[in-house]
């Protein structure tokens, strides 16, 4: 039997809130694919996933081919454990080989363990897998490695262009399978892939001089749009008169206009009007109203701080935009400071500059922050999903209820 792959979350998953409140860290996108899809290519036949227990049902719903949190089966076969924060670019991890554990500093990167060793270990919970691997360190050799192990959400943005290039090389697709209208301009077409059913209308410019452009199935690109590579436009997305600068990943199923630069839109999110989004990560089912604009640079060109885990973290970067959780919406003219964090299921309106940190399930208008009602959040999410032909499931509703509970303390701290 082929060795299984098991992708796990470690304790640093909280560094990626609010993006990882609604998904495991390995389900984040960087480049063309998600982190788990890159790791899963090591072995596509036999995949285990470990995540926080409250995410097990939604993860099973989204990634149907994987076995999620099935601890009882982890000592039935040889397994390669891989940290879900690992961003594989052109590197490879051998599926087969001698038993070993690879670490970067004090962090587990991967562990190749055989069934005989696994039978000697205790698996208490998916969230304590590091304790299990610590036991294994006493039994097998330990190697030190240097890899792209993501620490914070701005790492996803910083490495996105490089990840697009690596994914484009790995996928190996070139050429035009969709429709390009006369009057569209393709610069360096050898670095452009247009999938079946995609449409590029007259007046659109695809400029792949500085990196590849990958356009998925059923994408529609309307004029006057300019897309600079490296960029990825996911399945079913509509680009409607946009300036898409280098280093962007959009979709699937997004609606984009205005200007975006070095940003990731996860899926099913809208920015269908003018406004600038730069060096930002926008979650799923987000709607950014007309003229919503992020700052991603201080006037002083100083290093930007981001509110995470109740404290301000120095990013060490001079360009950082916003990090916006799933099911959040902004009103017209919303302005976001550099390093802004907006949680899950927020409603931000009233114009002007929004607070730099907005807790999940917050309603922010002229009167300040109040709590966004859970029942209204679930109902609005159902309506939004229905408009895109997606049926809200009980699992979707339960996830929102759990995230509401998990984030109660951050709302209380904000009020005090």
Coordinates of C-alpha atoms in Angstrom, one line a residue:
X1 CA 0.0 0.0 0.0
X2 CA 1.3 3.5 -0.9
X3 CA 2.2 5.6 2.1
X4 CA -0.6 8.0 3.1
X5 CA -0.2 11.8 3.5
X6 CA -1.6 13.5 6.6
X7 CA -1.7 17.3 6.6
X8 CA -2.0 18.8 10.1
X9 CA -2.5 22.2 11.7
X10 CA -0.2 23.3 14.5
X11 CA -0.6 25.9 17.2
X12 CA 0.3 28.8 15.0
X13 CA -3.0 28.6 13.2
X14 CA -4.3 31.5 15.4
X15 CA -1.7 33.7 13.7
X16 CA -3.9 33.6 10.6
X17 CA -7.2 34.7 12.2
X18 CA -9.7 35.8 10.9
X19 CA -8.9 33.8 7.7
X20 CA -8.6 30.5 9.6
X21 CA -11.7 30.9 11.8
X22 CA -13.7 29.3 9.0
X23 CA -11.2 26.9 7.5
X24 CA -8.0 25.0 8.3
X25 CA -4.8 26.8 7.6
X26 CA -4.0 24.5 4.8
X27 CA -7.2 25.5 3.0
X28 CA -5.8 29.0 2.4
X29 CA -4.9 29.9 -1.2
X30 CA -1.5 31.1 -2.2
X31 CA -0.8 31.1 -6.0
X32 CA -3.2 29.2 -8.2
X33 CA -4.0 26.5 -5.7
X34 CA -4.5 26.1 -1.9
X35 CA -1.8 24.9 0.4
X36 CA -3.4 21.5 0.8
X37 CA -3.7 21.0 -2.9
X38 CA 0.1 21.6 -3.3
X39 CA 0.9 19.2 -0.5
X40 CA -1.7 16.7 -1.7
X41 CA 0.2 16.2 -5.0
X42 CA 2.8 14.2 -3.1
X43 CA 0.2 11.5 -3.0
X44 CA -3.3 12.1 -4.4
X45 CA -4.6 8.6 -3.6
X46 CA -4.5 8.5 0.2
X47 CA -5.1 11.7 2.1
X48 CA -5.7 12.4 5.8
X49 CA -6.5 15.8 7.1
X50 CA -6.3 16.9 10.8
X51 CA -7.9 20.2 11.9
X52 CA -9.6 21.8 14.9
X53 CA -12.5 19.7 15.8
X54 CA -15.2 22.3 15.1
X55 CA -13.9 22.5 11.5
X56 CA -14.1 18.8 10.8
X57 CA -17.6 18.7 9.3
X58 CA -17.1 21.8 7.0
X59 CA -13.7 20.4 5.9
X60 CA -15.3 17.0 5.0
X61 CA -18.0 18.9 3.1
X62 CA -15.4 20.9 1.1
X63 CA -12.7 18.3 0.6
X64 CA -14.7 15.1 0.0
X65 CA -11.8 12.9 -1.1
X66 CA -10.0 13.2 2.3
X67 CA -10.4 11.4 5.6
X68 CA -10.8 14.2 8.2
X69 CA -9.8 13.7 11.9
X70 CA -9.9 10.0 11.7
X71 CA -7.3 9.5 14.4
X72 CA -8.2 5.8 14.9
X73 CA -6.8 5.0 11.4
X74 CA -3.4 6.8 11.7
X75 CA -1.5 3.8 12.9
X76 CA -2.9 1.4 10.3
X77 CA -0.4 2.3 7.6
X78 CA 2.9 4.2 6.9
X79 CA 2.2 8.0 6.9
X80 CA 4.0 11.2 5.8
X81 CA 2.8 14.0 8.1
X82 CA 3.1 17.5 6.7
X83 CA 2.6 20.8 8.4
X84 CA -0.4 22.6 6.8
X85 CA 1.5 26.0 6.9
X86 CA 4.1 24.7 4.4
X87 CA 4.1 26.5 1.1
X88 CA 5.6 24.1 -1.5
X89 CA 6.9 25.9 -4.5
X90 CA 9.3 24.0 -6.7
X91 CA 10.5 21.9 -3.7
X92 CA 9.5 18.3 -3.2
X93 CA 9.1 16.0 -0.2
X94 CA 9.8 12.4 -0.9
X95 CA 6.8 10.2 0.0
X96 CA 8.9 7.1 0.5
X97 CA 12.2 6.8 2.3
X98 CA 13.7 6.2 5.7
X99 CA 11.9 7.4 8.8
X100 CA 12.7 10.9 9.7
X101 CA 11.3 14.1 11.2
X102 CA 12.2 17.4 9.6
X103 CA 12.1 20.6 11.7
X104 CA 12.7 24.3 11.1
X105 CA 13.7 25.8 14.4
X106 CA 11.4 24.2 16.9
X107 CA 8.6 23.7 14.4
X108 CA 7.7 20.3 12.8
X109 CA 7.7 20.6 9.0
X110 CA 7.1 16.9 8.2
X111 CA 7.5 13.4 9.6
X112 CA 7.9 10.2 7.6
X113 CA 6.9 7.5 10.0
X114 CA 6.2 3.8 9.5
X115 CA 3.3 1.8 10.9
X116 CA 5.5 0.1 13.5
X117 CA 6.5 3.4 15.0
X118 CA 3.0 4.9 14.8
X119 CA 1.6 1.9 16.8
X120 CA 3.9 3.1 19.7
X121 CA 2.5 6.6 19.7
X122 CA -0.6 8.1 21.4
X123 CA -3.0 10.2 19.5
X124 CA -5.1 12.2 21.9
X125 CA -6.7 14.7 19.6
X126 CA -6.2 16.3 16.2
X127 CA -5.2 19.6 17.9
X128 CA -2.4 17.9 19.9
X129 CA -0.7 16.2 17.0
X130 CA 2.5 18.1 17.9
X131 CA 2.6 16.2 21.2
X132 CA 2.5 13.0 19.2
X133 CA 5.3 14.0 16.9
X134 CA 7.3 15.0 20.0
X135 CA 7.1 11.4 21.1
X136 CA 8.3 10.3 17.7
X137 CA 11.4 12.5 17.9
X138 CA 12.8 10.1 20.5
X139 CA 12.4 7.2 18.0
X140 CA 13.7 8.4 14.6
X141 CA 16.4 10.7 13.3
X142 CA 15.7 14.4 13.1
X143 CA 16.7 16.6 10.2
X144 CA 16.9 20.4 10.1
X145 CA 15.5 22.1 6.9
X146 CA 14.9 25.6 5.5
X147 CA 11.5 25.8 3.8
X148 CA 8.6 28.3 3.2
X149 CA 6.8 27.8 6.4
X150 CA 4.2 30.6 6.6
X151 CA 4.0 32.5 9.9
X152 CA 1.5 35.2 9.3
X153 CA -1.2 36.1 6.7
X154 CA 1.0 38.7 5.1
X155 CA 3.4 35.9 4.1
X156 CA 0.6 34.7 1.7
X157 CA 0.6 38.0 0.0
X158 CA 4.4 38.4 -0.1
X159 CA 4.9 35.0 -1.7
X160 CA 1.8 34.9 -3.9
X161 CA 3.5 36.0 -7.2
X162 CA 6.2 33.4 -6.7
X163 CA 3.6 30.8 -5.9
X164 CA 1.7 31.6 -9.1
X165 CA 4.9 31.1 -11.2
X166 CA 5.6 27.8 -9.5
X167 CA 2.0 26.5 -9.9
X168 CA 2.0 27.6 -13.6
X169 CA 5.2 25.6 -14.2
X170 CA 3.8 22.6 -12.4
X171 CA 0.5 22.6 -14.2
X172 CA 2.3 23.0 -17.5
X173 CA -0.6 24.4 -19.5
X174 CA -0.1 27.0 -22.2
X175 CA -2.2 28.4 -25.0
X176 CA -5.7 29.4 -25.8
X177 CA -8.6 27.0 -25.3
X178 CA -11.2 29.7 -24.8
X179 CA -12.3 32.6 -27.0
X180 CA -10.2 35.8 -27.6
X181 CA -12.0 38.5 -29.5
X182 CA -10.3 40.5 -32.2
X183 CA -9.1 43.7 -30.6
X184 CA -7.8 42.0 -27.5
X185 CA -4.1 42.3 -26.9
X186 CA -2.0 39.3 -25.5
X187 CA 1.6 40.2 -24.6
X188 CA 4.0 37.3 -24.3
X189 CA 1.2 34.7 -25.1
X190 CA 3.6 31.8 -24.4
X191 CA 3.1 32.6 -20.7
X192 CA -0.7 32.8 -20.9
X193 CA -3.2 30.0 -20.4
X194 CA -6.9 30.5 -21.2
X195 CA -9.1 27.6 -20.3
X196 CA -12.0 26.1 -22.1
X197 CA -15.1 28.3 -22.0
X198 CA -13.2 31.5 -20.9
X199 CA -13.8 34.7 -22.9
X200 CA -11.5 37.7 -23.4
X201 CA -13.4 40.5 -25.1
X202 CA -12.1 43.2 -27.4
X203 CA -10.2 46.0 -25.6
X204 CA -8.7 43.7 -22.9
X205 CA -4.9 43.6 -22.4
X206 CA -3.2 40.5 -20.9
X207 CA 0.4 41.4 -20.2
X208 CA 2.5 38.4 -19.3
X209 CA 5.9 40.1 -19.7
X210 CA 6.7 39.9 -16.0
X211 CA 5.0 36.6 -15.2
X212 CA 2.4 34.1 -16.3
X213 CA -1.3 34.6 -16.4
X214 CA -3.6 31.6 -15.8
X215 CA -7.3 32.1 -16.6
X216 CA -9.7 29.3 -15.5
X217 CA -12.8 27.9 -17.1
X218 CA -15.9 30.0 -17.8
X219 CA -14.1 33.3 -16.9
X220 CA -15.3 36.4 -18.6
X221 CA -13.0 39.4 -19.0
X222 CA -14.7 42.6 -20.1
X223 CA -13.0 45.9 -21.3
X224 CA -11.3 48.1 -20.4
X225 CA -9.4 45.5 -18.4
X226 CA -5.6 45.2 -18.0
X227 CA -4.2 42.1 -16.3
X228 CA -0.4 42.0 -15.5
X229 CA 1.3 38.7 -14.7
X230 CA 1.9 36.9 -12.6
X231 CA -1.9 36.6 -12.0
X232 CA -4.5 33.9 -11.6
X233 CA -8.2 34.3 -12.4
X234 CA -10.3 31.3 -11.1
X235 CA -13.2 29.5 -12.6
X236 CA -16.4 31.4 -13.3
X237 CA -15.0 34.8 -12.3
X238 CA -16.1 38.0 -14.1
X239 CA -13.5 40.7 -14.5
X240 CA -15.4 43.9 -15.4
X241 CA -13.2 46.8 -16.5
X242 CA -10.4 46.2 -13.9
X243 CA -6.7 47.0 -13.4
X244 CA -5.3 43.8 -12.0
X245 CA -1.7 44.4 -11.1
X246 CA 1.0 41.7 -10.6
X247 CA 0.7 39.1 -7.8
X248 CA -3.1 38.7 -7.7
X249 CA -5.1 35.5 -7.3
X250 CA -8.8 35.9 -7.8
X251 CA -11.6 33.3 -7.5
X252 CA -13.2 31.1 -8.3
X253 CA -16.6 32.8 -8.8
X254 CA -15.6 36.3 -8.0
X255 CA -16.7 39.7 -9.5
X256 CA -13.9 42.2 -9.8
X257 CA -13.7 45.8 -11.0
X258 CA -11.6 48.8 -10.1
X259 CA -7.9 48.2 -9.2
X260 CA -6.3 45.4 -7.2
X261 CA -2.6 44.7 -6.6
X262 CA -0.8 41.8 -4.9
X263 CA -4.0 40.6 -3.4
X264 CA -5.9 37.3 -2.9
X265 CA -9.7 37.0 -3.3
X266 CA -10.5 33.6 -2.0
X267 CA -13.8 32.7 -3.6
X268 CA -17.4 33.9 -4.2
X269 CA -16.4 37.5 -3.3
X270 CA -17.4 40.8 -5.0
X271 CA -15.6 44.0 -5.7
X272 CA -17.7 45.0 -8.6
X273 CA -17.0 48.8 -8.5
X274 CA -14.2 51.3 -8.4
X275 CA -11.8 51.4 -5.5
X276 CA -8.4 50.1 -4.7
X277 CA -7.5 46.8 -2.9
X278 CA -3.7 46.3 -2.4
X279 CA -1.6 43.7 -0.5
X280 CA -4.7 42.3 1.0
X281 CA -6.4 38.9 1.6
X282 CA -10.2 38.9 1.1
X283 CA -12.1 35.8 2.3
X284 CA -15.1 34.0 0.9
X285 CA -18.6 35.5 0.4
X286 CA -17.3 39.0 1.0
X287 CA -18.9 42.0 -0.7
X288 CA -16.9 45.3 -1.0
X289 CA -19.2 48.1 -2.0
X290 CA -18.4 51.0 -4.4
X291 CA -15.2 53.0 -3.6
X292 CA -14.1 50.7 -0.8
X293 CA -10.4 51.3 -0.7
X294 CA -7.5 49.9 1.3
X295 CA -4.3 51.7 2.2
X296 CA -1.3 49.5 2.0
X297 CA 1.5 52.1 2.6
X298 CA 2.1 54.6 5.4
X299 CA 3.0 58.2 4.3
X300 CA 6.1 57.7 6.4
X301 CA 7.0 54.5 4.6
X302 CA 7.3 52.9 8.0
X303 CA 6.8 49.3 9.0
X304 CA 3.1 48.4 9.3
X305 CA 1.6 46.8 12.5
X306 CA -1.3 44.4 12.4
X307 CA -3.7 43.5 15.3
X308 CA -3.5 39.8 15.9
X309 CA -4.3 37.7 19.0
X310 CA -5.1 40.9 21.0
X311 CA -1.8 42.7 20.3
X312 CA -0.2 44.7 17.6
X313 CA 2.4 42.7 15.6
X314 CA 5.1 44.4 13.6
X315 CA 5.0 42.9 10.1
X316 CA 8.4 44.1 9.2
X317 CA 6.8 45.1 5.8
X318 CA 6.2 48.6 4.5
X319 CA 3.3 47.4 2.3
X320 CA 0.5 45.6 4.0
X321 CA -3.2 46.0 3.2
X322 CA -6.3 44.4 4.9
X323 CA -7.3 40.9 6.0
X324 CA -11.0 40.4 5.7
X325 CA -12.9 37.3 7.1
X326 CA -15.7 35.4 5.3
X327 CA -19.2 36.8 5.0
X328 CA -18.1 40.4 5.7
X329 CA -19.6 43.4 3.8
X330 CA -18.6 47.0 3.5
X331 CA -20.7 50.0 2.6
X332 CA -20.0 52.6 0.0
X333 CA -16.9 54.8 0.5
X334 CA -15.4 52.6 3.2
X335 CA -11.7 53.4 3.8
X336 CA -9.4 50.8 5.4
X337 CA -6.1 51.7 7.0
X338 CA -2.9 49.8 6.2
X339 CA -2.8 46.6 8.3
X340 CA -6.6 46.6 8.9
X341 CA -8.2 43.3 10.2
X342 CA -11.9 42.7 9.8
X343 CA -13.3 39.5 11.3
X344 CA -16.0 37.1 10.0
X345 CA -19.5 38.3 9.3
X346 CA -19.0 42.0 9.9
X347 CA -21.0 44.8 8.4
X348 CA -18.9 47.9 8.0
X349 CA -20.5 51.1 6.8
X350 CA -21.0 54.8 7.5
X351 CA -18.1 56.1 5.4
X352 CA -14.8 57.4 6.6
X353 CA -11.9 55.4 8.0
X354 CA -12.9 52.2 9.7
X355 CA -11.2 51.0 12.9
X356 CA -8.0 49.2 12.3
X357 CA -9.4 46.1 14.1
X358 CA -13.1 45.0 13.9
X359 CA -14.0 41.8 15.8
X360 CA -16.0 39.1 14.1
X361 CA -19.8 39.5 14.1
X362 CA -19.6 43.3 14.4
X363 CA -21.9 45.9 12.9
X364 CA -20.1 49.2 12.5
X365 CA -21.9 52.4 11.6
X366 CA -21.9 56.0 12.7
X367 CA -22.8 55.0 16.3
X368 CA -19.7 52.8 16.5
X369 CA -19.4 49.0 16.9
X370 CA -22.3 46.9 18.0
X371 CA -22.8 43.1 17.8
X372 CA -24.1 41.7 14.5
X373 CA -27.1 39.4 15.2
X374 CA -26.3 35.7 14.6
X375 CA -29.7 34.9 13.2
X376 CA -29.4 37.8 10.7
X377 CA -25.9 36.8 9.7
X378 CA -27.1 33.2 8.9
X379 CA -30.1 34.5 6.9
X380 CA -28.2 37.0 4.9
X381 CA -25.5 34.3 4.1
X382 CA -28.3 32.0 2.9
X383 CA -29.6 34.7 0.6
X384 CA -26.2 35.6 -0.8
X385 CA -25.3 31.9 -1.4
X386 CA -28.7 31.3 -3.1
X387 CA -28.0 34.1 -5.5
X388 CA -24.9 32.2 -6.7
X389 CA -26.7 28.9 -6.9
X390 CA -25.2 27.5 -3.7
X391 CA -27.4 25.9 -1.1
X392 CA -26.6 26.7 2.5
X393 CA -26.3 23.5 4.5
X394 CA -26.7 22.7 8.1
X395 CA -23.0 22.4 8.3
X396 CA -22.6 25.9 6.9
X397 CA -25.0 27.3 9.6
X398 CA -23.3 25.3 12.4
X399 CA -19.9 26.8 11.4
X400 CA -21.2 30.3 11.7
X401 CA -22.7 29.5 15.1
X402 CA -19.4 28.1 16.3
X403 CA -17.3 31.0 15.0
X404 CA -19.8 33.3 16.8
X405 CA -19.0 31.5 20.1
X406 CA -15.3 31.3 19.5
X407 CA -15.0 35.0 18.9
X408 CA -17.2 36.2 21.8
X409 CA -14.2 37.2 23.9
X410 CA -12.7 39.5 21.2
X411 CA -16.1 41.4 21.1
X412 CA -16.2 41.7 24.9
X413 CA -12.6 43.0 25.0
X414 CA -13.4 45.5 22.3
X415 CA -16.4 46.9 24.3
X416 CA -14.4 47.1 27.6

